[in-house]
PDB file of C-alpha atoms and ligand atoms in Angstrom:
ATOM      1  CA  UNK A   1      10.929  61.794 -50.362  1.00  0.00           C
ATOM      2  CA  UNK A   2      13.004  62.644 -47.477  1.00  0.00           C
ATOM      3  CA  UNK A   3      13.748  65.789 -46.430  1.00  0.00           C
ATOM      4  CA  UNK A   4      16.093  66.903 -43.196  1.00  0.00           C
ATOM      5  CA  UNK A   5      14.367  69.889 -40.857  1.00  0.00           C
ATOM      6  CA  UNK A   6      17.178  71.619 -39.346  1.00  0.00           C
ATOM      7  CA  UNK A   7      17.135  74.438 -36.642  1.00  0.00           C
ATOM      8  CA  UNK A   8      20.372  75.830 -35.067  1.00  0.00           C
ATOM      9  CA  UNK A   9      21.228  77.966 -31.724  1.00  0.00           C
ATOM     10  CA  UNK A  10      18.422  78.916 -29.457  1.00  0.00           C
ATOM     11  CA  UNK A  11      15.509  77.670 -31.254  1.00  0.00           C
ATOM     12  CA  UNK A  12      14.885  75.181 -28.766  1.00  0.00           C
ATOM     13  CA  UNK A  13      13.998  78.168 -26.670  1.00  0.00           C
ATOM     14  CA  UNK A  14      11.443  79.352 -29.106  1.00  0.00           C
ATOM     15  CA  UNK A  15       7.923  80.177 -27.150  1.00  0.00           C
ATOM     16  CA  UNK A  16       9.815  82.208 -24.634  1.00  0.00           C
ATOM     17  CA  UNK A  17      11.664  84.202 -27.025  1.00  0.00           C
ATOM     18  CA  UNK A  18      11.043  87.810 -28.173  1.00  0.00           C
ATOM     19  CA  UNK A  19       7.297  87.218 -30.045  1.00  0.00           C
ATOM     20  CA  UNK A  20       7.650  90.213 -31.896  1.00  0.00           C
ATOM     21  CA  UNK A  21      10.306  88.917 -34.171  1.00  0.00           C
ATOM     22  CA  UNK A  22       9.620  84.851 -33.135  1.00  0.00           C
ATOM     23  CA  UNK A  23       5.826  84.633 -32.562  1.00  0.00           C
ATOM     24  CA  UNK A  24       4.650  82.099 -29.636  1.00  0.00           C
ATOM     25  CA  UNK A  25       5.097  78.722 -31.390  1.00  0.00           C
ATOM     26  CA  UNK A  26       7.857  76.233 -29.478  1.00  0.00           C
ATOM     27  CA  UNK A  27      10.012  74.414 -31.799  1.00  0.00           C
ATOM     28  CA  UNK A  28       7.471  71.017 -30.995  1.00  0.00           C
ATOM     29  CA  UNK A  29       4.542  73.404 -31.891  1.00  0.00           C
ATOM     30  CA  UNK A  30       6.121  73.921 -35.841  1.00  0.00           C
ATOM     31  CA  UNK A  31       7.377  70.599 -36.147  1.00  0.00           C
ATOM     32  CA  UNK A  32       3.809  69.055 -35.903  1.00  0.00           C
ATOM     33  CA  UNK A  33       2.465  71.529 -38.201  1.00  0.00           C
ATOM     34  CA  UNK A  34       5.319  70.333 -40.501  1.00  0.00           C
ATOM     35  CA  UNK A  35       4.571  66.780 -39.770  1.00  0.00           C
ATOM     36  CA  UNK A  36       0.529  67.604 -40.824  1.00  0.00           C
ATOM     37  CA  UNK A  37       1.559  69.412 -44.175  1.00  0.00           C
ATOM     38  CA  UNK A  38       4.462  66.457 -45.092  1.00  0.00           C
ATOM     39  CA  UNK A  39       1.998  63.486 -43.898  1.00  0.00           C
ATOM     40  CA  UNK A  40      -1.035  64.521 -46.442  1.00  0.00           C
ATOM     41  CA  UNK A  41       2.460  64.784 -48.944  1.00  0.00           C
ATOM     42  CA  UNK A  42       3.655  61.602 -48.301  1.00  0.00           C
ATOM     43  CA  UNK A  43       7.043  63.377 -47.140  1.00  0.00           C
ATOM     44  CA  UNK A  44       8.879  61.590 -44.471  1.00  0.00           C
ATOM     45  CA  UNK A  45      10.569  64.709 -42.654  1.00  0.00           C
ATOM     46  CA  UNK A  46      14.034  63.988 -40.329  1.00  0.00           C
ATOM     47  CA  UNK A  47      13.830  66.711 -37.688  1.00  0.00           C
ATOM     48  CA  UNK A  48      17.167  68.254 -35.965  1.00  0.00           C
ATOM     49  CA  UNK A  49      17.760  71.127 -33.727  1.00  0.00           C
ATOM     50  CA  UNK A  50      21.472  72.141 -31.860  1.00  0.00           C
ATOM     51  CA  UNK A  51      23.175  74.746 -30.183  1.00  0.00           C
ATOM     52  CA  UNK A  52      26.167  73.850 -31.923  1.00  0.00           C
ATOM     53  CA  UNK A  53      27.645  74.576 -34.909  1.00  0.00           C
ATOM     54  CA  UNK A  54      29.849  71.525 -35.244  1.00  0.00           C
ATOM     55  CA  UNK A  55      27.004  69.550 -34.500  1.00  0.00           C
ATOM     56  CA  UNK A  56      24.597  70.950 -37.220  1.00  0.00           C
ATOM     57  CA  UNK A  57      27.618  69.771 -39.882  1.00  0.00           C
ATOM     58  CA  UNK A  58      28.086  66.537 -38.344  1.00  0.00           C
ATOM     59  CA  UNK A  59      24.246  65.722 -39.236  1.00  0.00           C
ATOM     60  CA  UNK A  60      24.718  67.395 -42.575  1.00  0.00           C
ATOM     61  CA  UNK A  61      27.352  64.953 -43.757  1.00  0.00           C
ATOM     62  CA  UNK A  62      25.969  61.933 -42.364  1.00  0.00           C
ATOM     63  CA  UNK A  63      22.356  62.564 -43.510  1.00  0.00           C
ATOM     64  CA  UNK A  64      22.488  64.018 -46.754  1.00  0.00           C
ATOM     65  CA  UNK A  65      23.097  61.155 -48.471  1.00  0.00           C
ATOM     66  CA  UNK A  66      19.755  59.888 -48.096  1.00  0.00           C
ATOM     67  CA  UNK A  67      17.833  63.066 -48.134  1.00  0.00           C
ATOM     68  CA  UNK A  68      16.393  64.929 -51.072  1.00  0.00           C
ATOM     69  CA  UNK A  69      16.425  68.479 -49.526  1.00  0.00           C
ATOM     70  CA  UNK A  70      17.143  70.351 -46.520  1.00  0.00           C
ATOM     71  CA  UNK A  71      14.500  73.231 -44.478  1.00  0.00           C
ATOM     72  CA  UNK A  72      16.924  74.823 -42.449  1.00  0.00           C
ATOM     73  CA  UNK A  73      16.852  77.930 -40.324  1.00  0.00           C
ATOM     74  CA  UNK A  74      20.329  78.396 -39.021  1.00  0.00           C
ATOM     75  CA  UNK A  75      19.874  80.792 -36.433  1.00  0.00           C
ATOM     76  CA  UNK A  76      22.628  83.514 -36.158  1.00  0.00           C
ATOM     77  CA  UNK A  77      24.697  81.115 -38.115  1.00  0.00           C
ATOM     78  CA  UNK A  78      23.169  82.640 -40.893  1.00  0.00           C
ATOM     79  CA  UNK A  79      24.819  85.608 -40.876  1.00  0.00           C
ATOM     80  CA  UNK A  80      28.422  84.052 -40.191  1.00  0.00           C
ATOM     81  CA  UNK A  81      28.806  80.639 -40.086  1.00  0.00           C
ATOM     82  CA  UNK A  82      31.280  79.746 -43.915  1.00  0.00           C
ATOM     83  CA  UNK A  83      31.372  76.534 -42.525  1.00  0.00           C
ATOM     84  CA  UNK A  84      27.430  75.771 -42.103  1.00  0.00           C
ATOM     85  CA  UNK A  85      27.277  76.911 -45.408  1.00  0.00           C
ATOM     86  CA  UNK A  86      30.291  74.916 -46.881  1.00  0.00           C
ATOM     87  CA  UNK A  87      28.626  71.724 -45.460  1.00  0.00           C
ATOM     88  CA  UNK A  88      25.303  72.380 -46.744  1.00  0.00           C
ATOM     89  CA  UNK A  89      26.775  73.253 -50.419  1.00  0.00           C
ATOM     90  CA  UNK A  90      28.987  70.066 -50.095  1.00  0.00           C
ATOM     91  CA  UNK A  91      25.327  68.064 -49.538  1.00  0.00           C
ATOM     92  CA  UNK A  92      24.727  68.658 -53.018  1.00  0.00           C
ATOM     93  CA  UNK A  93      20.770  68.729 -52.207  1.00  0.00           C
ATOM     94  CA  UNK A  94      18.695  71.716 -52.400  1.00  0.00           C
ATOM     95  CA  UNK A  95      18.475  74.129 -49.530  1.00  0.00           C
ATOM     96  CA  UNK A  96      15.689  76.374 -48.526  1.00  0.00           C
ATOM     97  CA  UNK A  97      16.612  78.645 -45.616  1.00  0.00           C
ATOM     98  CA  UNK A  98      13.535  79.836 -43.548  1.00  0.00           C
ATOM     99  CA  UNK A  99      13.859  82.999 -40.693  1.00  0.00           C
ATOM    100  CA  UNK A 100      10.840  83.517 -38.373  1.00  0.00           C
ATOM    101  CA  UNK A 101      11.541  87.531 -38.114  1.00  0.00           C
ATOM    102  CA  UNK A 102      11.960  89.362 -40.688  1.00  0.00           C
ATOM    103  CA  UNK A 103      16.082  89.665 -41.043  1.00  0.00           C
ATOM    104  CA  UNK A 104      16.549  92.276 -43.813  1.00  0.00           C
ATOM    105  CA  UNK A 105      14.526  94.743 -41.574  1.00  0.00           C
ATOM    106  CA  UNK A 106      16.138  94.113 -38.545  1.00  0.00           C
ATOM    107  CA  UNK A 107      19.889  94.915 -36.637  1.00  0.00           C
ATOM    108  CA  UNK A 108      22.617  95.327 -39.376  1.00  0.00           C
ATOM    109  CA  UNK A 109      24.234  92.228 -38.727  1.00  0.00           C
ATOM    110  CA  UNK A 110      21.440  90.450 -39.850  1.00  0.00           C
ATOM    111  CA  UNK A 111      20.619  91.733 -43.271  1.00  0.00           C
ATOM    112  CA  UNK A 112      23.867  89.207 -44.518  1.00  0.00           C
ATOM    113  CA  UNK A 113      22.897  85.902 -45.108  1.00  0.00           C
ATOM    114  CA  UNK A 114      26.126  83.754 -45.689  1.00  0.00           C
ATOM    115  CA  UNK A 115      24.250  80.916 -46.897  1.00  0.00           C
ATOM    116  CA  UNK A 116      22.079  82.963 -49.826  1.00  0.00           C
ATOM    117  CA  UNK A 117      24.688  81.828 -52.219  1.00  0.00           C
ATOM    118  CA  UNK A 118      23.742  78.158 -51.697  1.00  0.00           C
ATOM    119  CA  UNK A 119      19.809  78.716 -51.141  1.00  0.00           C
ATOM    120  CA  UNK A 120      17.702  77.771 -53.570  1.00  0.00           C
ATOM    121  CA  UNK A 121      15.389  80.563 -51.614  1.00  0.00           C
ATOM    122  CA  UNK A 122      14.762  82.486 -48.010  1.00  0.00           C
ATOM    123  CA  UNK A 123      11.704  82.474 -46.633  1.00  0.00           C
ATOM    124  CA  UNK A 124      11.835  84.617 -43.541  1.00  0.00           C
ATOM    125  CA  UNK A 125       8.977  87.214 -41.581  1.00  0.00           C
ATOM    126  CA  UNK A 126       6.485  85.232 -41.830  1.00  0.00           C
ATOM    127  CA  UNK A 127       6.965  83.423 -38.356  1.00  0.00           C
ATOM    128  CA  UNK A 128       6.114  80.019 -38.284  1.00  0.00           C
ATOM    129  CA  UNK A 129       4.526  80.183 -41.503  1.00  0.00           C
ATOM    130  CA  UNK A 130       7.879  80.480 -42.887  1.00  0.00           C
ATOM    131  CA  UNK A 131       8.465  77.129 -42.709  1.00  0.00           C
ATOM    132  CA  UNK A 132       5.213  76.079 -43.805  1.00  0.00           C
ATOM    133  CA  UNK A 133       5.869  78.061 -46.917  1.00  0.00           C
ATOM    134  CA  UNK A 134       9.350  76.963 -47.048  1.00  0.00           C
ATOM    135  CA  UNK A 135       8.762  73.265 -47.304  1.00  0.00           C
ATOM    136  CA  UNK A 136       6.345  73.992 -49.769  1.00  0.00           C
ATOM    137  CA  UNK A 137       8.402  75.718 -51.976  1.00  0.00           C
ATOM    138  CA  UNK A 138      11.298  73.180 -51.392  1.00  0.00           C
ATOM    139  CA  UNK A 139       9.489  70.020 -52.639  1.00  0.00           C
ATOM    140  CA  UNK A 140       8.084  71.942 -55.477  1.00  0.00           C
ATOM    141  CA  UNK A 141      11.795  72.833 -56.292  1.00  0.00           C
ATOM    142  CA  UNK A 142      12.671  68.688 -55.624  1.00  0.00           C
ATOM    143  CA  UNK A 143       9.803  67.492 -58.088  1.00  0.00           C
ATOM    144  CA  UNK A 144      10.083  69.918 -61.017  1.00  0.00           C
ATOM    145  CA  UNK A 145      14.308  69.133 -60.874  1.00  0.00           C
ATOM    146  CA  UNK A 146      13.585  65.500 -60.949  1.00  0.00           C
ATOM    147  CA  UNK A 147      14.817  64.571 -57.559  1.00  0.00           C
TER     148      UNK A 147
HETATM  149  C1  DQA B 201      16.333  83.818 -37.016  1.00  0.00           C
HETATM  150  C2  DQA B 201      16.968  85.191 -37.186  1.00  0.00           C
HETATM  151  C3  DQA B 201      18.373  85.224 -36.634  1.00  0.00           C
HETATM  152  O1  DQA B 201      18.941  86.513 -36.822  1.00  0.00           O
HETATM  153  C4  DQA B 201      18.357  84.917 -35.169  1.00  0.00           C
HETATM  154  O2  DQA B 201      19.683  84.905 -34.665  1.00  0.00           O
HETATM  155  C5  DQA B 201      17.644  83.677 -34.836  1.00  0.00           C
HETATM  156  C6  DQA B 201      16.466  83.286 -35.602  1.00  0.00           C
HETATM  157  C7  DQA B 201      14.837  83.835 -37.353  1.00  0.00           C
HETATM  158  O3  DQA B 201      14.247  82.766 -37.390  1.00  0.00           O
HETATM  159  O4  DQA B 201      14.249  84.911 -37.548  1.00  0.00           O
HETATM  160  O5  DQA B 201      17.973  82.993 -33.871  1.00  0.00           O
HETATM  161  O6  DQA B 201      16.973  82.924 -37.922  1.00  0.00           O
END
């Protein structure tokens, strides 16, 4: 099973961002725990991180083909970006969507979530255990709809 790890703008700057909402982890730091969980799984995880929104749809629609799922947190895309979540819905795969800070208890313009429509679930305020728990609760989803 393949499944695509995808982190949009400013993630890469994770470790030095605000550790209240973000915790301490870098990006490299939560990919490796990824890689541990997927390893003992026998998941082969495809990892991808831009500041760009153009770019994030670009490896969308050339990767999804192959891919049984996508972990994605978009960033502050999530709360704008139609055409993130046009491309993701257009993958035809299942999408979990995972936030380090809590975003319904946070600035207004965070509590929307463009791409909830398309998720098969968020996962967010749990820092980097969001993910954890989101790739969990993706392949779970992939097996049990016969992926
Ligand atoms: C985030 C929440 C977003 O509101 C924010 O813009 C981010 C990260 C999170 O992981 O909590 O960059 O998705």
């Amino acid at each position: 099973m393949k499944i695509l790890v995808i982190n949009g703008p400013n993630l890469n700057m994770l470790g030095k961002r605000n550790s209240k909402h973000y915790g301490f982890l870098t990006i490299f730091q939560i990919n490796d725990k990824l890689k541990t969980q997927a390893k003992s799984r026998g998941i082969n995880l495809v990892f991808f991180q831009s500041n760009h929104e153009g770019e994030l749809i670009d490896f969308i629609q050339h990767n999804c083909q192959k891919a049984s799922g996508v972990l994605i947190n978009p960033g502050a895309l999530t709360h704008y970006s139609y055409a993130l979540a046009d491309a993701l819905k257009d993958a035809n795969i299942p999408v979990i969507d995972v936030h380090l800070s809590d975003i319904s208890n946070r600035e207004d313009f965070r509590k929307i979530n463009v791409l909830e429509e398309i998720s098969v679930e968020t996962v967010a305020g749990k820092k980097e255990k969001s993910y954890e728990e989101g790739l969990l609760k993706l392949v779970t989803h992939i097996k049990s709809s016969g992926h």
